Coordinates of C-alpha atoms in Angstrom, one line a residue:
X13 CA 90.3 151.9 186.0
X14 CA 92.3 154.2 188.2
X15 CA 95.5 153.0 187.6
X16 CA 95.3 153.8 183.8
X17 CA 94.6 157.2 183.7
X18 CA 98.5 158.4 184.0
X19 CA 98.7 156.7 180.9
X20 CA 95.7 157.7 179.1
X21 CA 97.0 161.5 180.0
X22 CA 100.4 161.0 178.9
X23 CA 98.7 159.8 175.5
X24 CA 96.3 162.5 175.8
X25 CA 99.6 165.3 176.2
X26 CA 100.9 162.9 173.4
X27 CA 98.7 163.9 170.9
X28 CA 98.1 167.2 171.4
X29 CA 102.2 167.6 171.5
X30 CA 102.3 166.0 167.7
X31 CA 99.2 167.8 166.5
X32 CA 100.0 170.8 167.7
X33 CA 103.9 170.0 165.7
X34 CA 102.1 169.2 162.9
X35 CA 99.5 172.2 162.5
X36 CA 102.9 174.5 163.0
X37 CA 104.6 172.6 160.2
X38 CA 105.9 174.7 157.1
X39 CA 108.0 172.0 155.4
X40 CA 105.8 169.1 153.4
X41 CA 107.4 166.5 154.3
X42 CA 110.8 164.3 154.4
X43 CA 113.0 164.3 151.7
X44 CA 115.0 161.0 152.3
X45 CA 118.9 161.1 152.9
X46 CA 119.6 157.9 151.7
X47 CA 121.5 158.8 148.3
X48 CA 122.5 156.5 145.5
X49 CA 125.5 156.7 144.2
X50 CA 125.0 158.5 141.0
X51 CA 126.0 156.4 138.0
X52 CA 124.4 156.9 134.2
X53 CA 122.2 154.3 133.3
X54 CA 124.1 151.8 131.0
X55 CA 121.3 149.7 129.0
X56 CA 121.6 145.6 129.0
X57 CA 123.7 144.1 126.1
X58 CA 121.4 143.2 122.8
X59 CA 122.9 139.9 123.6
X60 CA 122.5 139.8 127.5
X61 CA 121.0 136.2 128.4
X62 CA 117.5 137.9 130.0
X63 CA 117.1 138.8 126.2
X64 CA 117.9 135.6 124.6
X65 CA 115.0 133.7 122.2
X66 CA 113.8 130.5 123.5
X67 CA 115.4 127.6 121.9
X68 CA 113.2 125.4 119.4
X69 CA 111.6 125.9 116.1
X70 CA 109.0 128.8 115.6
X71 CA 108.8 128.9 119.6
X72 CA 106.8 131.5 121.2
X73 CA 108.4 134.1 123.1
X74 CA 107.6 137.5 124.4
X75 CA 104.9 135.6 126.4
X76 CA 102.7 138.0 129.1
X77 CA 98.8 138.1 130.3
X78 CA 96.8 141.0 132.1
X79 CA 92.9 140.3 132.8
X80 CA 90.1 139.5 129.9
X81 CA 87.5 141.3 131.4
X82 CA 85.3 142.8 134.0
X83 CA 85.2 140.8 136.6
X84 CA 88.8 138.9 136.5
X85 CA 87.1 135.3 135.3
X86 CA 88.9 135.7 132.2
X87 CA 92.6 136.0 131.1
X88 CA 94.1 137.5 127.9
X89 CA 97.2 135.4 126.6
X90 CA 99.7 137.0 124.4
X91 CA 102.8 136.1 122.9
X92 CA 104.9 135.6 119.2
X93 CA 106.4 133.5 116.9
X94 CA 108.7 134.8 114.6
X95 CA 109.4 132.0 111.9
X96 CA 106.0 131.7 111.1
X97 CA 102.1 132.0 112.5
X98 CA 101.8 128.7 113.4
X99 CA 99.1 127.9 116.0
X100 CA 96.7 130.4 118.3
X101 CA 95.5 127.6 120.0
X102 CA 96.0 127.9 124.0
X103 CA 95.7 124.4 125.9
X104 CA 94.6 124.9 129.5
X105 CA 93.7 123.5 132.6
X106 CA 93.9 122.7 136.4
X107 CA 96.0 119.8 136.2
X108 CA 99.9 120.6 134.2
X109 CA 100.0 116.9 132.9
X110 CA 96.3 116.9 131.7
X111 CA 95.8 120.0 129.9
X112 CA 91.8 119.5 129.0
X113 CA 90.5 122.7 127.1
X114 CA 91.7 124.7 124.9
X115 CA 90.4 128.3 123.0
X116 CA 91.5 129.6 119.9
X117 CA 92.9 133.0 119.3
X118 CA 94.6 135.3 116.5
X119 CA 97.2 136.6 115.5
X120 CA 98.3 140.1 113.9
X121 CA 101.5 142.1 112.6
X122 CA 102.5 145.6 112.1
X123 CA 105.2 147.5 110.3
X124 CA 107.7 150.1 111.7
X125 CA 109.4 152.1 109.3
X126 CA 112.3 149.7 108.1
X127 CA 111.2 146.7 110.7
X128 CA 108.3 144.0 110.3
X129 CA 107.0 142.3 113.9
X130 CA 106.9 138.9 113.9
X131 CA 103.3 137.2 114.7
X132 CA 101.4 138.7 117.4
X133 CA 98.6 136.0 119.0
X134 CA 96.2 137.0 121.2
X135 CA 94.1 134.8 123.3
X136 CA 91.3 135.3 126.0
X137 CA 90.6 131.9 128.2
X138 CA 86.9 132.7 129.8
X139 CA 85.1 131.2 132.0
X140 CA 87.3 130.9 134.5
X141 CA 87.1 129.7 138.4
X142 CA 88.4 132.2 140.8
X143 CA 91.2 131.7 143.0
X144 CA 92.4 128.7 140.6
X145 CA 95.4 127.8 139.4
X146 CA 95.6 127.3 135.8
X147 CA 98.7 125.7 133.4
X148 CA 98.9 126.3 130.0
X149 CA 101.0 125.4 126.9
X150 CA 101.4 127.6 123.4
X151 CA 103.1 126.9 120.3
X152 CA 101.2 123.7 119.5
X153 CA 102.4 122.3 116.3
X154 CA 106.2 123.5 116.9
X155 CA 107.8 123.9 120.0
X156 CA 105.6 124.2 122.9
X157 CA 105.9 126.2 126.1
X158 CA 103.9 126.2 129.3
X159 CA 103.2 128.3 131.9
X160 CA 100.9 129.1 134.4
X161 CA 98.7 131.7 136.6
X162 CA 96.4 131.9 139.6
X163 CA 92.8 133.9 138.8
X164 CA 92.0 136.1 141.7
X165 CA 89.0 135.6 144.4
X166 CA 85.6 136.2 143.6
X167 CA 84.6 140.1 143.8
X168 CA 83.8 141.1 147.3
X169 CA 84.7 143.6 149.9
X170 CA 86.8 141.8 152.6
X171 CA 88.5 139.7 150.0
X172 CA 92.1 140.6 150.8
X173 CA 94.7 140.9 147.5
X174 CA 98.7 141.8 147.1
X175 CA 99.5 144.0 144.0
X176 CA 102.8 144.9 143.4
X177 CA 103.8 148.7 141.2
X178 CA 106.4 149.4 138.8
X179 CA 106.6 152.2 136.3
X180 CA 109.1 153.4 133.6
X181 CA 111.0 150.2 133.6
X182 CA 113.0 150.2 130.0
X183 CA 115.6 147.4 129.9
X184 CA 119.2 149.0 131.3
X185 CA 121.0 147.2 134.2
X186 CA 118.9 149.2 137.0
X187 CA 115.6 147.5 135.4
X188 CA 116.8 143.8 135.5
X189 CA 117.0 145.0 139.1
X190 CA 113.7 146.2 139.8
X191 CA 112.3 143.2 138.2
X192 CA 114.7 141.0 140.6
X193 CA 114.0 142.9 143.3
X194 CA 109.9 142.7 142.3
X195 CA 110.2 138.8 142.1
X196 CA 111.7 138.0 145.1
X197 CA 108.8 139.6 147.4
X198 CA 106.6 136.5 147.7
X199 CA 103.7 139.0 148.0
X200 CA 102.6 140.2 145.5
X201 CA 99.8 138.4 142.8
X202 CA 99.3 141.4 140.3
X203 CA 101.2 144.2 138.2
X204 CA 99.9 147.4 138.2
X205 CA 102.3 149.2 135.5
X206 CA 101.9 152.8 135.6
X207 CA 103.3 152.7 131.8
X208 CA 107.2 153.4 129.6
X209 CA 107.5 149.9 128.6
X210 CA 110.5 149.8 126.4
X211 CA 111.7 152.9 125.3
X212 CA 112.1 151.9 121.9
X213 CA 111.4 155.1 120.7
X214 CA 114.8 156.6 122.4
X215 CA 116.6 154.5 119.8
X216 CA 117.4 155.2 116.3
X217 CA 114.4 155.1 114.5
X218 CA 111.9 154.3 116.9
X219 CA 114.0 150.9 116.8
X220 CA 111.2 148.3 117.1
X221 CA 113.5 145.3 117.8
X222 CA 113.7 147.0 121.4
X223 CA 110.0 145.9 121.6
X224 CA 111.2 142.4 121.0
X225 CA 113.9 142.3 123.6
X226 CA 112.0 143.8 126.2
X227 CA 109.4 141.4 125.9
X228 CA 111.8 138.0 126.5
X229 CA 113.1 140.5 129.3
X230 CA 110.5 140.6 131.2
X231 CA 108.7 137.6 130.3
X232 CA 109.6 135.8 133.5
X233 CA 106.8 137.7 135.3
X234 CA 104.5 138.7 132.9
X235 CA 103.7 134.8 131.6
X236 CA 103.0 133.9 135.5
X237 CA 101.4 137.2 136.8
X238 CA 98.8 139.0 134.9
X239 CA 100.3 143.2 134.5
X240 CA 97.7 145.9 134.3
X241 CA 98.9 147.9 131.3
X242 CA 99.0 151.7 131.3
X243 CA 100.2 153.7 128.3
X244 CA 102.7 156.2 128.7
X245 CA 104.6 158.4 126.0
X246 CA 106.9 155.9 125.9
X247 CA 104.7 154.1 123.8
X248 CA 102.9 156.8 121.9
X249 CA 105.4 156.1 119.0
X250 CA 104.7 159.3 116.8
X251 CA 107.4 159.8 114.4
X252 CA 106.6 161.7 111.3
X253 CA 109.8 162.3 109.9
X254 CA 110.1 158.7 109.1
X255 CA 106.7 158.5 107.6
X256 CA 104.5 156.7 111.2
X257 CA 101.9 158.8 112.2
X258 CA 99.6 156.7 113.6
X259 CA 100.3 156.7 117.7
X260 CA 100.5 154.0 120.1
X261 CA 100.6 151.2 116.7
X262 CA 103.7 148.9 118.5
X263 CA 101.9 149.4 122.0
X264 CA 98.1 149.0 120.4
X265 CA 99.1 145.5 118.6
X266 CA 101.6 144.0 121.3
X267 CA 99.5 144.7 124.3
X268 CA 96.0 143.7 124.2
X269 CA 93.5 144.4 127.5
X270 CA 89.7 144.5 128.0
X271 CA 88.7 147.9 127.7
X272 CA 85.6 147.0 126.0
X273 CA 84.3 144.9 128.7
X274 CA 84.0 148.5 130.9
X275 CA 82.3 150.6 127.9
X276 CA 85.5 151.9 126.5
X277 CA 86.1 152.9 123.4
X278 CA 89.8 152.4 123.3
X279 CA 92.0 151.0 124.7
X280 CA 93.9 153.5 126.9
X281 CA 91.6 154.0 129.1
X282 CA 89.5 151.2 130.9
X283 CA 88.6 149.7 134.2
X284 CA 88.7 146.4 136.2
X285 CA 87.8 144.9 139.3
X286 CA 89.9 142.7 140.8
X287 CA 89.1 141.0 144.1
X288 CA 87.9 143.9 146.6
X289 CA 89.7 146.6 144.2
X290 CA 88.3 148.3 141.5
X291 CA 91.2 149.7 138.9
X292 CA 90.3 152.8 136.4
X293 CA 93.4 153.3 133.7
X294 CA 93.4 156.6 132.5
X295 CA 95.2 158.0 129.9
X296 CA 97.7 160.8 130.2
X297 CA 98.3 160.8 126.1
X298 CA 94.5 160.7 125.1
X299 CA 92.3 163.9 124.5
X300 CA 90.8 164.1 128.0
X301 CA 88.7 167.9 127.6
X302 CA 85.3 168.2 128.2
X303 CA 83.1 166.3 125.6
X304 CA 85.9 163.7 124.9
X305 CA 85.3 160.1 124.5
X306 CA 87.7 159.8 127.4
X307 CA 85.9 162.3 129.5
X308 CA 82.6 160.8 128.7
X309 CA 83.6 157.6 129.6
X310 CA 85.4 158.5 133.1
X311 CA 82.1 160.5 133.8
X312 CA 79.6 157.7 133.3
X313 CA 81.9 155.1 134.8
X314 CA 82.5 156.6 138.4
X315 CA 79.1 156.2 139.3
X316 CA 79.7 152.6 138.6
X317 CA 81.5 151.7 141.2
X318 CA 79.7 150.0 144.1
X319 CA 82.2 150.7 146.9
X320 CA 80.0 147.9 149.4
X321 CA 81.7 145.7 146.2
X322 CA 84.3 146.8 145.7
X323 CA 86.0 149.1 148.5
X324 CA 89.3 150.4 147.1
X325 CA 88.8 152.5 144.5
X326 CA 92.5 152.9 142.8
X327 CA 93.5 154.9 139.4
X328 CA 96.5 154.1 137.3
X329 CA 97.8 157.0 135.0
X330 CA 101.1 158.1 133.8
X331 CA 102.0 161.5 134.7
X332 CA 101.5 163.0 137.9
X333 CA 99.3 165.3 139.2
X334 CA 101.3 166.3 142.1
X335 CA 105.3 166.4 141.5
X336 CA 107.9 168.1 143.4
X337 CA 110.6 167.3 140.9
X338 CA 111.8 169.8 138.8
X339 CA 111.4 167.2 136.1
X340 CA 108.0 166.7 133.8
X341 CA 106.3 169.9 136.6
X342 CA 103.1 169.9 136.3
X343 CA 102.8 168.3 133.3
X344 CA 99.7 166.7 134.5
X345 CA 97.6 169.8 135.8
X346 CA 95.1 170.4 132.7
X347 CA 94.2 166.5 133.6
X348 CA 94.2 167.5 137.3
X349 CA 92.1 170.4 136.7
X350 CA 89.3 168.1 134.7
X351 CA 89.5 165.1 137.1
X352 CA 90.8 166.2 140.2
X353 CA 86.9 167.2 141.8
X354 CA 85.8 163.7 140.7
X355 CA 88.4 162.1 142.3
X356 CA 87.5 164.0 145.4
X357 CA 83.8 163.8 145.3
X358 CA 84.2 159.9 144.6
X359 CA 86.5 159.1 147.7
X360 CA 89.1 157.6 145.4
X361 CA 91.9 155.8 147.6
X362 CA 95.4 155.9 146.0
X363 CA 96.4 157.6 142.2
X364 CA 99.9 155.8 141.0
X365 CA 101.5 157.6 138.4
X366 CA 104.6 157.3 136.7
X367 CA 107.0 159.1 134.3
X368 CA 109.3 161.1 137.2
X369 CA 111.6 158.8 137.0
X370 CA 112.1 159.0 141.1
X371 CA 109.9 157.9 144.0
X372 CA 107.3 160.1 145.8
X373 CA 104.5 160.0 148.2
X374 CA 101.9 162.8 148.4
X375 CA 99.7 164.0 151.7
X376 CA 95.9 163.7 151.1
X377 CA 95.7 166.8 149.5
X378 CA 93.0 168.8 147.1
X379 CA 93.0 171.9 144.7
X380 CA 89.7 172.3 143.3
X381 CA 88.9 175.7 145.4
X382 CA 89.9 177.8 142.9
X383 CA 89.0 179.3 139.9
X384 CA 90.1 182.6 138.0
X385 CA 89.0 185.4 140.4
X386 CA 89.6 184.1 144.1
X387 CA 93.3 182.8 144.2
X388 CA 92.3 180.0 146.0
X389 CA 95.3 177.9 144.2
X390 CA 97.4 176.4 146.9
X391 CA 96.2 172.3 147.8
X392 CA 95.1 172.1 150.9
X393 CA 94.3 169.0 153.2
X394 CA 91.2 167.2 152.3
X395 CA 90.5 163.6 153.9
X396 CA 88.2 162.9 150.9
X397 CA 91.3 163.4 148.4
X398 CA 93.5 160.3 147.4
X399 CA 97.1 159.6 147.9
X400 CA 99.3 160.5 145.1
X401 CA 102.0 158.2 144.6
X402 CA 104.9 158.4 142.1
X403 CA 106.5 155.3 141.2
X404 CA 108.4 155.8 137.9
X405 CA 111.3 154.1 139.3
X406 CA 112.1 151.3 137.4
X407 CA 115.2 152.0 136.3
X408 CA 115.4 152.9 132.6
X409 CA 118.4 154.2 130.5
X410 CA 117.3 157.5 130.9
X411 CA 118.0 157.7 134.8
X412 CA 116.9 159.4 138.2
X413 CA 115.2 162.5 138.6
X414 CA 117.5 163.6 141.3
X415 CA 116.7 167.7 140.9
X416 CA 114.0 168.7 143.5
X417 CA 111.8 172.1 143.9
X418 CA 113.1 173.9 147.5
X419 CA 111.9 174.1 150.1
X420 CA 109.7 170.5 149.9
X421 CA 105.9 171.3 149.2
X422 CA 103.1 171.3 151.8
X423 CA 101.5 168.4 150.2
X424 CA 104.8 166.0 149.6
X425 CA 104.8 163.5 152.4
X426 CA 108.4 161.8 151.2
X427 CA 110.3 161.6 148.2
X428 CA 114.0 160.2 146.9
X429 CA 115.5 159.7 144.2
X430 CA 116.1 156.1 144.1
X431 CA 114.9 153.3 141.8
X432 CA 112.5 150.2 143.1
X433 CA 109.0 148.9 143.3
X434 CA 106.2 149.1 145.8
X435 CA 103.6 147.1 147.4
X436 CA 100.0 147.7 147.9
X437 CA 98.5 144.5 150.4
X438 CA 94.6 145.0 151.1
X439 CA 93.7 143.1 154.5
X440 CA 89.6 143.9 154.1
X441 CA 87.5 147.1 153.2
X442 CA 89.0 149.4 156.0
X443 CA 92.7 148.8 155.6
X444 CA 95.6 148.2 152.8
X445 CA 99.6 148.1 153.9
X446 CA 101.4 150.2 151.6
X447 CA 105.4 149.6 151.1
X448 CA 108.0 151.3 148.7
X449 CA 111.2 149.2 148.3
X450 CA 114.2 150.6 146.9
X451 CA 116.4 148.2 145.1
X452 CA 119.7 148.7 146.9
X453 CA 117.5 147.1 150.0
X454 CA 116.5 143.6 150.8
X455 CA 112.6 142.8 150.6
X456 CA 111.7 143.0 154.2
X457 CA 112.9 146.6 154.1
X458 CA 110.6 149.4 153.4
X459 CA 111.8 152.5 152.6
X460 CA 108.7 154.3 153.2
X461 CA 105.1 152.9 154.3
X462 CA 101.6 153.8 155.2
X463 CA 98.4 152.6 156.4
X464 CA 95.6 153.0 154.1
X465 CA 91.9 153.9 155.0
X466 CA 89.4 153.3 153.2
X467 CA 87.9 156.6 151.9
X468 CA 84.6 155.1 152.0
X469 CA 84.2 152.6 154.5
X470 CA 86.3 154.9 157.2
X471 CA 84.6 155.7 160.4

């Protein structure tokens, strides 16, 4: 034992060395020197091949899936035909050549000022086996398709699970090179989009056709890998002067998920569990004050969640509660100031966010000291607080975020201004491997990292 103990007080002198650096720390972080060239975002010809309709008569297109319910044993299948309704019919199964079930679905349309969708079916497959590789076919009668998905494990708290992150994608050049980028990292089983599908509404007229395209766009993921669908105000679609005030109609009737199976009562804001994680969506866009449905529902559904279940507790939203950008700043502090002592008091893990359109990685901080009279209105460290982590980097039209507050804040860990995806791999219920890619990288590079620990199940 002797013999070790020069080493074990070089460690000891170690740590108190970095402690003692970080307790006399006034910056909040690194602000990364890698800078991308600056170039304005240039959006993807209307008649760019990732855009192109499937060949064949009526043949479904636009074709994507997120989770049918609760528990992840079912799947919702969506997609559309545009020369006529055809068939809702889904024909399943374990084996591709001997597709032996099948469910029926439905189908629905909408009108957009001067445009008419074409048919929008919906279809949930239940019942399903976890960890299971299913095929399926759509467009029976006319041209069929297939395609095919893996369910996740059954619930449980060691079960380990990949999820990938993207936010604010749109459909320029830079986006065709997140989802490139995304696909290539043989990680990752599940979407969690932060929300700013396809920013339709910064086109003339809301210009639904946009909706269209960016569904063939990114169809090559979203028919194999279920995405986990968060509205932003991207798709809140609000346009009086042209006679559509009803919000969120393209986004409500394209993009179906199972908010009912959690108690909601729309479908904005809703939760999942998925292997050892347990998801809550909120909703940036939707009344969230006291004695909102939306409040009522986040209030009743915290208590819920049985972390010996279901360990990592993670919340999707859209805009950030923490931002040191001078872009969208503090946009998100009236939700903050509702939510933010929940958050804390329930040990959530990790809060993704997107609509900065820039990358950024918060300490574990909290603000919910203060009120009106004691000034207490500075965050502070707090173990019990989650990580908040920016990823509206996808890489639409609109561009980076490039313009920063100075000096970096206390609570800002990293940030640049660069567009990519991230990872989030849970081993078991005490650790997840966190990595942020940007896209002018190869996979096995990571920008920025971090070892997660479990709010709950940490010693």
């Amino acid at each position: 034992m002797g013999r070790w103990w020069p080493s074990r007080l070089l460690l000891g002198l170690l740590c108190a060395v970095v402690s003692a650096g970080l307790v006399g720390r006034t910056d909040g972080g690194v602000t990364s020197s890698f800078v991308r060239k600056a170039e304005k975002g240039v959006d993807m010809p209307i008649d760019s091949d990732v855009f192109s309709v499937p060949p064949g008569y009526n043949a479904p297109q636009q074709v994507h899936i997120t989770q049918g319910n609760h528990d992840g044993s079912a799947m919702i299948l969506s997609w559309v035909t545009e020369d006529e309704p055809g068939s809702s019919k889904v024909l399943y199964g374990t084996d591709k050549d001997q597709l032996d079930f099948y469910a029926e679905g439905k189908y629905t349309r909408y009108k957009f000022y001067n445009y008419t969708s074409g048919y929008i079916h919906h279809c949930t497959l239940r019942h399903l086996k976890h960890d299971t590789k299913y095929y399926y076919a759509v467009g029976i009668g006319h041209t069929i398709r297939k395609f095919w998905f893996t369910t996740p494990p059954e619930v449980g708290p060691d079960v380990p699970y990949t999820f990938g992150l993207i936010g604010d994608l749109g459909q320029s050049h830079d986006s065709n090179v997140t989802l490139t980028h995304y696909e290539s990292n043989p990680k990752a089983q599940t979407v969690l989009f932060v929300g700013d599908l396809s920013y339709a509404d910064t086109y003339p007229n809301h210009d639904n056709v946009r909706w269209d395209t960016w569904g063939r766009f990114v169809e090559r993921s979203t028919a194999y890998q279920p995405w986990i669908w968060t509205a932003g105000n991207h798709e809140i679609d609000f346009a009086p002067e042209i006679g559509e005030t009803v919000p969120f109609k393209p986004f409500s009737h394209r993009y179906h998920v199972p908010y009912r199976s959690s108690g909601s009562t729309a479908p904005f804001w809703y939760s999942i569990k998925r292997a050892s994680a347990y998801i809550i969506v909120l909703a940036s866009y939707s009344a969230y004050g006291k004695y909102t449905p939306q409040y009522q529902w986040l209030e009743a559904e915290l208590p819920k969640v049985n972390r010996s279940e279901t360990p990592w507790l993670i919340v999707l939203m859209h805009s950030p509660w923490y931002n040191s950008y001078n872009y969208h700043y503090m946009e998100g502090e009236s939700m903050r100031v509702m939510f933010e002592p929940w958050f804390v008091k329930n040990k959530v893990d990790v809060v993704f966010a997107g609509h900065v359109h820039a990358y950024e990685r918060s300490h574990r901080v909290s603000n919910i000291a203060y009120n009106i009279v004691n000034g207490k209105c500075k965050p502070v460290p707090d173990e019990s607080a989650p990580v908040y982590i920016t990823i509206g980097d996808g890489g639409n039209l609109e561009g980076l975020a490039n313009n920063m507050t100075e000096p970096q804040p206390d609570y800002s860990a990293f940030r640049e201004a660069s567009f990519g995806h991230a990872i989030f791999e849970i081993k078991n219920r005490t650790h997840a491997y966190y990595t942020w890619h940007r896209n002018q990288d190869g996979n096995a590079v990571a920008a920025d990292s971090m070892w997660f620990y479990n709010r709950y199940w940490k010693s």
